JSON list of C-alpha atoms and ligand atoms in Angstrom, two decimals:
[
{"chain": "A", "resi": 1, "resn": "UNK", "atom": "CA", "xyz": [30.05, 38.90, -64.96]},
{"chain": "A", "resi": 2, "resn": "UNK", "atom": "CA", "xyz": [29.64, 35.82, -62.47]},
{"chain": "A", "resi": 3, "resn": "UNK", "atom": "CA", "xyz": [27.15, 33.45, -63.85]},
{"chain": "A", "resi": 4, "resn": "UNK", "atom": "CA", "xyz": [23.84, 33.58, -61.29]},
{"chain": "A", "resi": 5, "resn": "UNK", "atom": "CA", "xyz": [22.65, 30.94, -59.57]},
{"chain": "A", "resi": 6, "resn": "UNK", "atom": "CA", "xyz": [19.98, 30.58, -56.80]},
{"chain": "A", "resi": 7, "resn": "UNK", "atom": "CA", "xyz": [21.40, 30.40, -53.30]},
{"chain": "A", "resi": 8, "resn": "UNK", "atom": "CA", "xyz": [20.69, 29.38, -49.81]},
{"chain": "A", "resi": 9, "resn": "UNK", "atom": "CA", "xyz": [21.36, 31.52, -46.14]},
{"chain": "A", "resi": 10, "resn": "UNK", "atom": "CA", "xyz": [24.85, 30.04, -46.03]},
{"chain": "A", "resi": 11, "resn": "UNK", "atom": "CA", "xyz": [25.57, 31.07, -49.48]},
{"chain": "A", "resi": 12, "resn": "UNK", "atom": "CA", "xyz": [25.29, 27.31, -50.81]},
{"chain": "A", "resi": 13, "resn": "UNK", "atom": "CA", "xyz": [23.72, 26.73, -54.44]},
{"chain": "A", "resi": 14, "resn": "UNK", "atom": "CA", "xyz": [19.98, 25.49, -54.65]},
{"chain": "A", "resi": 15, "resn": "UNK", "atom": "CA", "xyz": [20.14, 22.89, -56.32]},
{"chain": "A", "resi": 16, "resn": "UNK", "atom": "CA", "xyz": [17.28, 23.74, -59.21]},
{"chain": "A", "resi": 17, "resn": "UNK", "atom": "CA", "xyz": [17.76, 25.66, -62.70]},
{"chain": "A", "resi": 18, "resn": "UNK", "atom": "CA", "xyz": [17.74, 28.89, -62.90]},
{"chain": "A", "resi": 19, "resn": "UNK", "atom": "CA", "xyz": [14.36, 30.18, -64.60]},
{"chain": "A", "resi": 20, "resn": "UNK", "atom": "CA", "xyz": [12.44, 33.20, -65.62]},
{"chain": "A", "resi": 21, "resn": "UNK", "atom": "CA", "xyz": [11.08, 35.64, -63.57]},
{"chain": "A", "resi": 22, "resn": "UNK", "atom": "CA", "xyz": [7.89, 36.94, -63.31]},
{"chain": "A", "resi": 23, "resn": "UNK", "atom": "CA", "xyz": [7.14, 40.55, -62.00]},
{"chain": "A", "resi": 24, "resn": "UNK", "atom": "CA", "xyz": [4.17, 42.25, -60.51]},
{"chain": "A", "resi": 25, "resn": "UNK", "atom": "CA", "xyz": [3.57, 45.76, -61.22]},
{"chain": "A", "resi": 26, "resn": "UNK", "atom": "CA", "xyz": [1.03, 48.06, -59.47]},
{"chain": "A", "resi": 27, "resn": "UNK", "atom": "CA", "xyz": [0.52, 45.75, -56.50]},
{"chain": "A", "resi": 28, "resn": "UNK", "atom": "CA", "xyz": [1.28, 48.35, -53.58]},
{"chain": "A", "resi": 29, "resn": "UNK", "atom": "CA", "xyz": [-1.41, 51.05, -54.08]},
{"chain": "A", "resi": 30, "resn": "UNK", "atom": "CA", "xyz": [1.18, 54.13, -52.13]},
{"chain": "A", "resi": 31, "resn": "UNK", "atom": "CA", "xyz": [3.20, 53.22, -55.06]},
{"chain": "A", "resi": 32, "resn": "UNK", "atom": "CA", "xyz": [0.47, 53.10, -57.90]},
{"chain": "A", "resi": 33, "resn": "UNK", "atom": "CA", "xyz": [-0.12, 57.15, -56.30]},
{"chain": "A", "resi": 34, "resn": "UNK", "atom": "CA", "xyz": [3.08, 58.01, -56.14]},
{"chain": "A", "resi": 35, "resn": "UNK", "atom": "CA", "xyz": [3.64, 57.73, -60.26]},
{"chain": "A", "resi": 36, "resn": "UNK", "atom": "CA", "xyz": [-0.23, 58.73, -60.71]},
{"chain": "A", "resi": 37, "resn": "UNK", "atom": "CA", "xyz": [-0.87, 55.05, -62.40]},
{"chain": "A", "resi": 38, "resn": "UNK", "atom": "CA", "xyz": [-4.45, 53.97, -62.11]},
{"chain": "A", "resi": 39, "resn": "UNK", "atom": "CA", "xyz": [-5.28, 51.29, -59.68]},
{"chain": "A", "resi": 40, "resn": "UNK", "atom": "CA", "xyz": [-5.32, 47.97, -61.81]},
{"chain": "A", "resi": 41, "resn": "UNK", "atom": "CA", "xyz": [-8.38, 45.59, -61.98]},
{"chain": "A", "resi": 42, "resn": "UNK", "atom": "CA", "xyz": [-6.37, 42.50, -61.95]},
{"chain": "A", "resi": 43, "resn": "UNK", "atom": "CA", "xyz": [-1.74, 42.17, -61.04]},
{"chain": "A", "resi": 44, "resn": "UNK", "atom": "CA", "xyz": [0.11, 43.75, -64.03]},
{"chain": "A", "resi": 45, "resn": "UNK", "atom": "CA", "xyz": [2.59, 40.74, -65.07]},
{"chain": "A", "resi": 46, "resn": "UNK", "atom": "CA", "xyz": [5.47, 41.20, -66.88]},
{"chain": "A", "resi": 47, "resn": "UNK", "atom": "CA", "xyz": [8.71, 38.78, -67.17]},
{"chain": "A", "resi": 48, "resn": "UNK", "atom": "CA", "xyz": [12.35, 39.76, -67.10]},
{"chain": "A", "resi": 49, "resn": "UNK", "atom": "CA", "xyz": [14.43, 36.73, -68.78]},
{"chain": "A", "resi": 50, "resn": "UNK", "atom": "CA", "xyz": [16.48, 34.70, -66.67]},
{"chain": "A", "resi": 51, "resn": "UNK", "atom": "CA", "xyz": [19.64, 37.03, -67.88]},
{"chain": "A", "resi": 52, "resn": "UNK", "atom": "CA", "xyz": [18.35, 39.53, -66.01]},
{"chain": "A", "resi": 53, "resn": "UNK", "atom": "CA", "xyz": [19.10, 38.13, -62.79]},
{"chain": "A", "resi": 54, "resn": "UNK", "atom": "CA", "xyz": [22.35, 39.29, -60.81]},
{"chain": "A", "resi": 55, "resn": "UNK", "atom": "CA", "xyz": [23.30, 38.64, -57.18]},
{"chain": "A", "resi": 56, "resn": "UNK", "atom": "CA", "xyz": [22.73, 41.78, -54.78]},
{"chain": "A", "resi": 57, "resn": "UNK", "atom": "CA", "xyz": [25.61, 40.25, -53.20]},
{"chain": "A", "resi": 58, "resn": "UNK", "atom": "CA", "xyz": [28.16, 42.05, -55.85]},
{"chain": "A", "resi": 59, "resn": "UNK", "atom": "CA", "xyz": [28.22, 45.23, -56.79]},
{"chain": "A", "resi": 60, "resn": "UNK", "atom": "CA", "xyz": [25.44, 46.60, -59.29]},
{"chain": "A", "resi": 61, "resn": "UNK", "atom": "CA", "xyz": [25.91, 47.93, -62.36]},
{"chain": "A", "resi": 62, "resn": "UNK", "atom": "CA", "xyz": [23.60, 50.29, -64.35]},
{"chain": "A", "resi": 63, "resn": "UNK", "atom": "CA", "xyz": [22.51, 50.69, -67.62]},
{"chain": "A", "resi": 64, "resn": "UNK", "atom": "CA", "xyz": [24.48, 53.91, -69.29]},
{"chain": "A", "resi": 65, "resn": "UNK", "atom": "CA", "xyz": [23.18, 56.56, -71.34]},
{"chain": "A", "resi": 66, "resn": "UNK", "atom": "CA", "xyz": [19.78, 55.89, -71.07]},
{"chain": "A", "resi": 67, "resn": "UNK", "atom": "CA", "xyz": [17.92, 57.90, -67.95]},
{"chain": "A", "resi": 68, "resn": "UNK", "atom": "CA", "xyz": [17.56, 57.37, -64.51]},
{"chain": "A", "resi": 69, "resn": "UNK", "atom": "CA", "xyz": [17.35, 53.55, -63.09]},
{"chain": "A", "resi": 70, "resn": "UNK", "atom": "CA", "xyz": [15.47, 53.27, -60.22]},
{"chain": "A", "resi": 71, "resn": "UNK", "atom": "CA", "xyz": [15.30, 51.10, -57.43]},
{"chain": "A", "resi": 72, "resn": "UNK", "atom": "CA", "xyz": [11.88, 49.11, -56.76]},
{"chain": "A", "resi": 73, "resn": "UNK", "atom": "CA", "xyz": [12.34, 46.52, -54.24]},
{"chain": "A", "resi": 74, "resn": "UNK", "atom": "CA", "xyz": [10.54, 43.90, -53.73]},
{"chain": "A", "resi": 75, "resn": "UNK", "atom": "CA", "xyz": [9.84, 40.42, -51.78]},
{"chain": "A", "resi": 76, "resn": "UNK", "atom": "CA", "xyz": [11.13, 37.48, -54.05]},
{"chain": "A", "resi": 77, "resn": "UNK", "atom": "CA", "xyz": [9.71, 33.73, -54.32]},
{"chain": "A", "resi": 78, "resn": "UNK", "atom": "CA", "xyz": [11.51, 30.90, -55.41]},
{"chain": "A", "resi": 79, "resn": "UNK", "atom": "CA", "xyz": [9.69, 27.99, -56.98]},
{"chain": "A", "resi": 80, "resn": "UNK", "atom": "CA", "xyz": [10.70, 24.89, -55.90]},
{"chain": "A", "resi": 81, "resn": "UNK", "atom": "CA", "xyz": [7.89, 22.77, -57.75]},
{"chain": "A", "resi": 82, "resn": "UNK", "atom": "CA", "xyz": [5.39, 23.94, -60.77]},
{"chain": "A", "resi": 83, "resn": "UNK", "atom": "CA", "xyz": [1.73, 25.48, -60.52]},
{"chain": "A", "resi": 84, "resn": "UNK", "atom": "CA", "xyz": [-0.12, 25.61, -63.29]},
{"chain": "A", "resi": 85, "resn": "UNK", "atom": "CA", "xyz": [-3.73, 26.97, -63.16]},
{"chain": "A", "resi": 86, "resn": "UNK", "atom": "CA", "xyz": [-3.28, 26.49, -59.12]},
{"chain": "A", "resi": 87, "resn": "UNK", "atom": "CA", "xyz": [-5.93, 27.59, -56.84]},
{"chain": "A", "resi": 88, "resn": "UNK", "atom": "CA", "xyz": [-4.08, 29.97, -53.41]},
{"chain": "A", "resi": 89, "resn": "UNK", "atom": "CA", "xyz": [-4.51, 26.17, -51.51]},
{"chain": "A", "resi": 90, "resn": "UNK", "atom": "CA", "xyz": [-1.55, 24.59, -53.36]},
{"chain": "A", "resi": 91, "resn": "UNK", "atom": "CA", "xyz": [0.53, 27.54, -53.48]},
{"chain": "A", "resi": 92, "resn": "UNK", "atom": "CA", "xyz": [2.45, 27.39, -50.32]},
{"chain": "A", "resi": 93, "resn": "UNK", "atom": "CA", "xyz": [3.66, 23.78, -50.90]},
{"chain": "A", "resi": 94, "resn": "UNK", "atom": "CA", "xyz": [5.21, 25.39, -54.24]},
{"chain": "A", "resi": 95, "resn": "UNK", "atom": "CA", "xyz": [7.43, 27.81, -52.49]},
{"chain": "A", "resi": 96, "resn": "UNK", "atom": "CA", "xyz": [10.74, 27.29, -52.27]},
{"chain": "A", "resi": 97, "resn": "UNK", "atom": "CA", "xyz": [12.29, 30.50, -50.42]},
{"chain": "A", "resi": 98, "resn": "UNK", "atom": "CA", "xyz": [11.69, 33.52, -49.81]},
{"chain": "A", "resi": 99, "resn": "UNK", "atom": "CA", "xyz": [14.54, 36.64, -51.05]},
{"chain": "A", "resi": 100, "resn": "UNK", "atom": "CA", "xyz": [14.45, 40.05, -51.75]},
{"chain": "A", "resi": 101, "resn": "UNK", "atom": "CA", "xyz": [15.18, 41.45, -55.07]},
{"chain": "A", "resi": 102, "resn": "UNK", "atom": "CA", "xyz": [15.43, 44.95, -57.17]},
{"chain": "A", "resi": 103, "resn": "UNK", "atom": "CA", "xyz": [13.30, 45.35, -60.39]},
{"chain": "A", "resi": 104, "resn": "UNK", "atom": "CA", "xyz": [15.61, 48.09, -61.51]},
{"chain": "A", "resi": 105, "resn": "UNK", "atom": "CA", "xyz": [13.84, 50.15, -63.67]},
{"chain": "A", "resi": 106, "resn": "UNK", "atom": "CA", "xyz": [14.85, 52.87, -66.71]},
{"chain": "A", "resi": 107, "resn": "UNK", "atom": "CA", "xyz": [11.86, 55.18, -65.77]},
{"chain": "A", "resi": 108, "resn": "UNK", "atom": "CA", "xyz": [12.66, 57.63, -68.65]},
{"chain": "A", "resi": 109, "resn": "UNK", "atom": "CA", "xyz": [12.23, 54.81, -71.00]},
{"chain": "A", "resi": 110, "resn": "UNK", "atom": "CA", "xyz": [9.45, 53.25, -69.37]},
{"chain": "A", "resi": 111, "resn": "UNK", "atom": "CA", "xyz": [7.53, 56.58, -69.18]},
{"chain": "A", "resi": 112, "resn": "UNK", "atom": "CA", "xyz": [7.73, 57.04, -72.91]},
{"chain": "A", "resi": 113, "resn": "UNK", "atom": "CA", "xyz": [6.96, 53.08, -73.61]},
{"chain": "A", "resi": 114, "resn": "UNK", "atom": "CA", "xyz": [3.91, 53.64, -71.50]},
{"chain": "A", "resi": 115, "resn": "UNK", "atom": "CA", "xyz": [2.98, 56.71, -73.88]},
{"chain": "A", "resi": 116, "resn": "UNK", "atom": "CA", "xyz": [3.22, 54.68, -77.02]},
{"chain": "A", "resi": 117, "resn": "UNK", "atom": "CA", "xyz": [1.41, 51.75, -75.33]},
{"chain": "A", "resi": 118, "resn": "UNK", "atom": "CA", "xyz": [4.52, 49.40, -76.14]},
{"chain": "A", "resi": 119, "resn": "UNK", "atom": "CA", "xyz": [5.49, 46.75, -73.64]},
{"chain": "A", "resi": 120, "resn": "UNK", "atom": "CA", "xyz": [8.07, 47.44, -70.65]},
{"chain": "A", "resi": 121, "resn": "UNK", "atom": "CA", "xyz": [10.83, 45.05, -71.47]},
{"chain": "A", "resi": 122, "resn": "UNK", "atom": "CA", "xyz": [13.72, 47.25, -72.85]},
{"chain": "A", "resi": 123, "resn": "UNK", "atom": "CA", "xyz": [12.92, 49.35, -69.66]},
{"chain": "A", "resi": 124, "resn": "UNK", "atom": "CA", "xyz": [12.78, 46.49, -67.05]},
{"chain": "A", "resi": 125, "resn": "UNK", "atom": "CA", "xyz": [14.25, 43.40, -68.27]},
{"chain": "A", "resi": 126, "resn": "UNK", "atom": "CA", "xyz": [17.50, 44.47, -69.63]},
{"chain": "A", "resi": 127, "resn": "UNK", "atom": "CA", "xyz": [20.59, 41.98, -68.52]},
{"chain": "A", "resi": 128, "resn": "UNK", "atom": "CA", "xyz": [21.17, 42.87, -65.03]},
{"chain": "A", "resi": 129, "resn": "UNK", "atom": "CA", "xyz": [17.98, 44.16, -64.06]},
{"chain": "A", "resi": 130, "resn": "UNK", "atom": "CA", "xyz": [16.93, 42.01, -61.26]},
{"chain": "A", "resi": 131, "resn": "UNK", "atom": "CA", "xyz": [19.55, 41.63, -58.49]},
{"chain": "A", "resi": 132, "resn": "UNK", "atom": "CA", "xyz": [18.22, 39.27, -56.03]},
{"chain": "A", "resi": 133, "resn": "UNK", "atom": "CA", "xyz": [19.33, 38.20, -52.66]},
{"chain": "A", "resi": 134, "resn": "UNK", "atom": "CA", "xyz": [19.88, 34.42, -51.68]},
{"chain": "A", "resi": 135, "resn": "UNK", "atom": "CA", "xyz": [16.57, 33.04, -50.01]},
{"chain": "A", "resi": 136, "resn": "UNK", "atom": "CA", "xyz": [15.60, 31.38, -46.76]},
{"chain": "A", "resi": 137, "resn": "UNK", "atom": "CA", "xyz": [13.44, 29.03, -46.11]},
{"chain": "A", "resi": 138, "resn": "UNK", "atom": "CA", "xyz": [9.37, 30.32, -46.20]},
{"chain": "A", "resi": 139, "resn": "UNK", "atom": "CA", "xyz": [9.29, 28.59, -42.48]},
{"chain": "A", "resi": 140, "resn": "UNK", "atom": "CA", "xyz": [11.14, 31.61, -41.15]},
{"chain": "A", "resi": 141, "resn": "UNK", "atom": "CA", "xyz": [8.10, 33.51, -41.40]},
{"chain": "A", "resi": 142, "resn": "UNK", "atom": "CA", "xyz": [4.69, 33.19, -39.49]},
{"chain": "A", "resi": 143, "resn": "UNK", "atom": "CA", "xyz": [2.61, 34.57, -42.29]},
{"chain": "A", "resi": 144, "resn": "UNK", "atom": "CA", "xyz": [3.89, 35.06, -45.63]},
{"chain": "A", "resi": 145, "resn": "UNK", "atom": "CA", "xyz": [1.58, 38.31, -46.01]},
{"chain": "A", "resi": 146, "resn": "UNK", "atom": "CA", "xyz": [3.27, 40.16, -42.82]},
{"chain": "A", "resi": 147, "resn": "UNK", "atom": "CA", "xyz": [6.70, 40.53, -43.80]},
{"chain": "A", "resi": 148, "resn": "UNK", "atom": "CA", "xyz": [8.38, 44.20, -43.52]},
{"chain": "A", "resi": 149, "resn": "UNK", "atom": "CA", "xyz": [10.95, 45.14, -45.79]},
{"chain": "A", "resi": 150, "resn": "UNK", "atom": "CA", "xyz": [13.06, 48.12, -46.51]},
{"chain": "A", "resi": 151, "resn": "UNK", "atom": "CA", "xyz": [15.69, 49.61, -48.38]},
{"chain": "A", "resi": 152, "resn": "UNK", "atom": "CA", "xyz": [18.18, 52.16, -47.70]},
{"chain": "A", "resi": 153, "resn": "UNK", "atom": "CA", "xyz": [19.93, 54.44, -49.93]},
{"chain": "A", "resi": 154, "resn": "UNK", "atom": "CA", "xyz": [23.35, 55.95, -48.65]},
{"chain": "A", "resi": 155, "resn": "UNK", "atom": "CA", "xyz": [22.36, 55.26, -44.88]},
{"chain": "A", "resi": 156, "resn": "UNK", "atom": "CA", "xyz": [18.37, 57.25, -45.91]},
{"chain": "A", "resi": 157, "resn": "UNK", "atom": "CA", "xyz": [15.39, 55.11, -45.83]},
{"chain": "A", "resi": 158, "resn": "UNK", "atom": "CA", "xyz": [13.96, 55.65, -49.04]},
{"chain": "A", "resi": 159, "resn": "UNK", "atom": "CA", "xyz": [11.79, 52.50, -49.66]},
{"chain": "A", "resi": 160, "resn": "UNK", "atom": "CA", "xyz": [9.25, 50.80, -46.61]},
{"chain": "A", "resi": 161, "resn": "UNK", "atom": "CA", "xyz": [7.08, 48.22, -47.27]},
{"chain": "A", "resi": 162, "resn": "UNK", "atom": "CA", "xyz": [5.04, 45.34, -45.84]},
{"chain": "A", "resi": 163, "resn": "UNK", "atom": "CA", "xyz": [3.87, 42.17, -47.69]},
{"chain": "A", "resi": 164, "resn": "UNK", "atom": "CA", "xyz": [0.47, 43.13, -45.83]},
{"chain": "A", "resi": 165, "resn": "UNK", "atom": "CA", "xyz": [-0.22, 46.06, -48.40]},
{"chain": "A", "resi": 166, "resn": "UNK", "atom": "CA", "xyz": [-0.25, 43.82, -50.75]},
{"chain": "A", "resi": 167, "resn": "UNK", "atom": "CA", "xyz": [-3.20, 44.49, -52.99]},
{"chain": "A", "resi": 168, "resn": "UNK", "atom": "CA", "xyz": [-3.34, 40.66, -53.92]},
{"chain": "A", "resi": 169, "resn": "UNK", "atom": "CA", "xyz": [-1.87, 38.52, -51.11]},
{"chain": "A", "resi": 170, "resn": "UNK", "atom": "CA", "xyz": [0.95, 35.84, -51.55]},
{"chain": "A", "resi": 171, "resn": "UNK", "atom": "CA", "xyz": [-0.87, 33.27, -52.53]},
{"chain": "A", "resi": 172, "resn": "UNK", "atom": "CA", "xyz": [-4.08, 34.34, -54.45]},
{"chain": "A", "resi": 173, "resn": "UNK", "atom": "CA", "xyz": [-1.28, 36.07, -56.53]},
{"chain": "A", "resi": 174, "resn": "UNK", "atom": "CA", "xyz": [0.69, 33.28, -57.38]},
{"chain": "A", "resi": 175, "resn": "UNK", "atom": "CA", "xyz": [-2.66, 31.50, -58.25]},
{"chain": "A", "resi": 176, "resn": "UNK", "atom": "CA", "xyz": [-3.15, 34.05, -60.08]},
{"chain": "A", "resi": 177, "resn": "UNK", "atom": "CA", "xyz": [-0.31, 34.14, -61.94]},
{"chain": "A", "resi": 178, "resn": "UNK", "atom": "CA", "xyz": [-0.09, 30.40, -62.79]},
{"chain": "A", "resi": 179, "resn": "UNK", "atom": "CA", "xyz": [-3.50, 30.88, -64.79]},
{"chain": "A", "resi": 180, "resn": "UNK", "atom": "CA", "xyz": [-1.79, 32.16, -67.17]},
{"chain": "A", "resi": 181, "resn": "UNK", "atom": "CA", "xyz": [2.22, 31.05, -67.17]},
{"chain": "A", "resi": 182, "resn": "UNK", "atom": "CA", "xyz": [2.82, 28.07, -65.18]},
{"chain": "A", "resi": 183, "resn": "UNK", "atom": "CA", "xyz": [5.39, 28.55, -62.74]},
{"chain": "A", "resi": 184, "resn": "UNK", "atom": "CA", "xyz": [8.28, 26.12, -63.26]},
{"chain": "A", "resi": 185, "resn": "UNK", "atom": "CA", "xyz": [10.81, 25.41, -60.40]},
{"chain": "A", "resi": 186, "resn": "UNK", "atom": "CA", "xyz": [13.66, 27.79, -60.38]},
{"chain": "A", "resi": 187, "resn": "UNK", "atom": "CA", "xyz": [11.02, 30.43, -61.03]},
{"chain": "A", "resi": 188, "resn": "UNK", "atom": "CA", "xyz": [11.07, 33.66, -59.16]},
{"chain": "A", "resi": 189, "resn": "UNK", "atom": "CA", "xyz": [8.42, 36.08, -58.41]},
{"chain": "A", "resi": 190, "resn": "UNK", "atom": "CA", "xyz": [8.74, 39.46, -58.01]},
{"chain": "A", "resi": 191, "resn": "UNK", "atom": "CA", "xyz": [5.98, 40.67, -56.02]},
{"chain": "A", "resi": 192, "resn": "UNK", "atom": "CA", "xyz": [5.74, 44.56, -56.48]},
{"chain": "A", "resi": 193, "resn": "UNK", "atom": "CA", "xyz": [7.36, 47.35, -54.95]},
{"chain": "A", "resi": 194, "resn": "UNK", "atom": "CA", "xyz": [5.91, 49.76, -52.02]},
{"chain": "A", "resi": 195, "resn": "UNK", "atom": "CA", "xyz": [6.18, 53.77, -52.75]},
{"chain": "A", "resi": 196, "resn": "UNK", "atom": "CA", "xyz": [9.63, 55.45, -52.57]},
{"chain": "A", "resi": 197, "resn": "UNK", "atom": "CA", "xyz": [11.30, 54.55, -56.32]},
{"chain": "A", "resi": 198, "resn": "UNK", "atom": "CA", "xyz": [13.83, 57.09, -57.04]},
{"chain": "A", "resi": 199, "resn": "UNK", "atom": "CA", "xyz": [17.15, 57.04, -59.30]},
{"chain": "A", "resi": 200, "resn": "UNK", "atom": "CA", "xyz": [20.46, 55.43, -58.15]},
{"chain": "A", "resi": 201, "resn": "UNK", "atom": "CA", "xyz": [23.74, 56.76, -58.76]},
{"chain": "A", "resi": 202, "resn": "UNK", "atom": "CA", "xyz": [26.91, 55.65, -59.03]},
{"chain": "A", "resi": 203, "resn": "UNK", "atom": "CA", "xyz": [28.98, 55.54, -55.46]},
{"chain": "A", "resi": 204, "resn": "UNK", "atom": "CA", "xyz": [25.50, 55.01, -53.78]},
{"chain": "A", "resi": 205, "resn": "UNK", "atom": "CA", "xyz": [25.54, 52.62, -50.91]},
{"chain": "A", "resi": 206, "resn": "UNK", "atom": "CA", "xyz": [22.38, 50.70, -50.59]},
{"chain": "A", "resi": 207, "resn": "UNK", "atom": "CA", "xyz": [20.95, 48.29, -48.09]},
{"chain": "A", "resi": 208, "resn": "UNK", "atom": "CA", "xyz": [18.29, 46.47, -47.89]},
{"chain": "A", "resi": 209, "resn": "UNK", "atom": "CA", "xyz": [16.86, 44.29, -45.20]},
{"chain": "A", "resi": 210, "resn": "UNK", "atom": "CA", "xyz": [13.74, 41.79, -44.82]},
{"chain": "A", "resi": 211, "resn": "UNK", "atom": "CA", "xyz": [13.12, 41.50, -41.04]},
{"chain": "A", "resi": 212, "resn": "UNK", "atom": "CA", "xyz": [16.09, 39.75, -38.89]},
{"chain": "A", "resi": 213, "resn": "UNK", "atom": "CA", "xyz": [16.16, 36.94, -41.86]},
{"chain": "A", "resi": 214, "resn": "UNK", "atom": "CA", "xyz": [17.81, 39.23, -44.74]},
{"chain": "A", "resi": 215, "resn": "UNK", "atom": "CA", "xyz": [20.07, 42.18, -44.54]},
{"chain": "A", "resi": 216, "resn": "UNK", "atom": "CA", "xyz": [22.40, 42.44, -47.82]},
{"chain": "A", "resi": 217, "resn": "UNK", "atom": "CA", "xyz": [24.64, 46.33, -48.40]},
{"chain": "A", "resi": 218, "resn": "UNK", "atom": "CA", "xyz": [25.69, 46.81, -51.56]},
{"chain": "A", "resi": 219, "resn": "UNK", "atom": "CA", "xyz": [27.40, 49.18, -54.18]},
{"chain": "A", "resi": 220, "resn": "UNK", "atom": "CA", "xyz": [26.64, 50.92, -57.38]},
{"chain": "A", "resi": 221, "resn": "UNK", "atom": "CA", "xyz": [29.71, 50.82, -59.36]},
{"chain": "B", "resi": 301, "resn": "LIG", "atom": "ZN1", "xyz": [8.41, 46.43, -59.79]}
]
């Protein structure tokens, strides 16, 4: 498998490392009904390593023998400069792009992790877990919590979202998050998935677009 590394619209490299990646669960409330979860106090964080991270421009391959993987996807930030214990003000200075990623999930596994109150990561963070897209520049976008997203599985919309239903916005999230990791440069967020998870196959075509500034297809080998 290619080696990942961040890069730009024209398919350049970023030039910044290549760090871990912090997810947000339960941040779309149609999603936190849709798999009966209650509604969370405060973001669910959990971290996939950086291992985990593929490009959606290549073909995606999926965990065998182990359940359905479904597709969540969800906005992606790139850090290009550290926050630690950062208040929503210095946030936006921090961001270095803006992609779209899949926190491909083993729900099977994740379901019976959840029973036995163990932690996520053998469900979510396994190597190849998070295909992300290249990112463009934050300035292509009036307002950071108004950006509609989809994904399409086999030509079928399946997955709708806008950063608007955001239960914590952009920025008070990644405030929030750097209270308790700080947020290095090369960093990516994942910023939680709107309703419409479901199990990919092999031979499905998806594609996934972010208003005119992203639109990736790709394969499940
Ligand atoms: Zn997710």
């Amino acid at each position: 498998m290619q080696v990942y590394q961040h890069r730009d619209q024209a398919q350049n490299l970023i030039d910044c490392p290549v760090g871990k990646v912090i997810c947000v669960g339960r941040n779309y409330l149609d999603h936190v009904k849709e798999l009966n979860n209650p509604v969370p106090k405060e973001p669910i964080l959990f971290m996939k390593p950086k291992e985990a991270l593929v490009s959606l421009h290549q073909p995606l391959s999926l965990p065998e023998g182990l359940g359905p993987c479904h597709n969540e996807v969800e906005i992606a930030i790139l850090m290009q400069s550290s926050l630690t214990k950062a208040n929503p003000e210095q946030v936006y200075e921090a961001i270095g792009g803006v992609g779209i990623g899949l926190d491909l999930t083993l729900r099977e596994v994740q379901s019976r992790l959840k029973q036995q109150g163990l932690p996520w990561e053998r469900a979510k963070s396994f190597d190849g877990s998070c295909p992300v897209s290249h990112f463009v520049s934050k300035t292509e976008f009036a307002n950071l919590n108004d950006i509609a997203f989809s994904l399409k599985v086999n030509g079928e919309v399946r997955q709708q979202g806008n950063t608007q239903q955001m239960m914590t916005n952009m920025l008070t999230l990644l405030a929030n998050i750097s209270q308790s990791f700080t947020l290095s440069v090369g960093d990516i967020v994942m910023t939680g998935t709107p309703k419409g998870v479901g199990p990919l196959h092999s031979g499905d075509t998806v594609s996934i677009q972010v208003e005119n500034a992203i639109a990736i297809e790709t394969i499940i080998l």
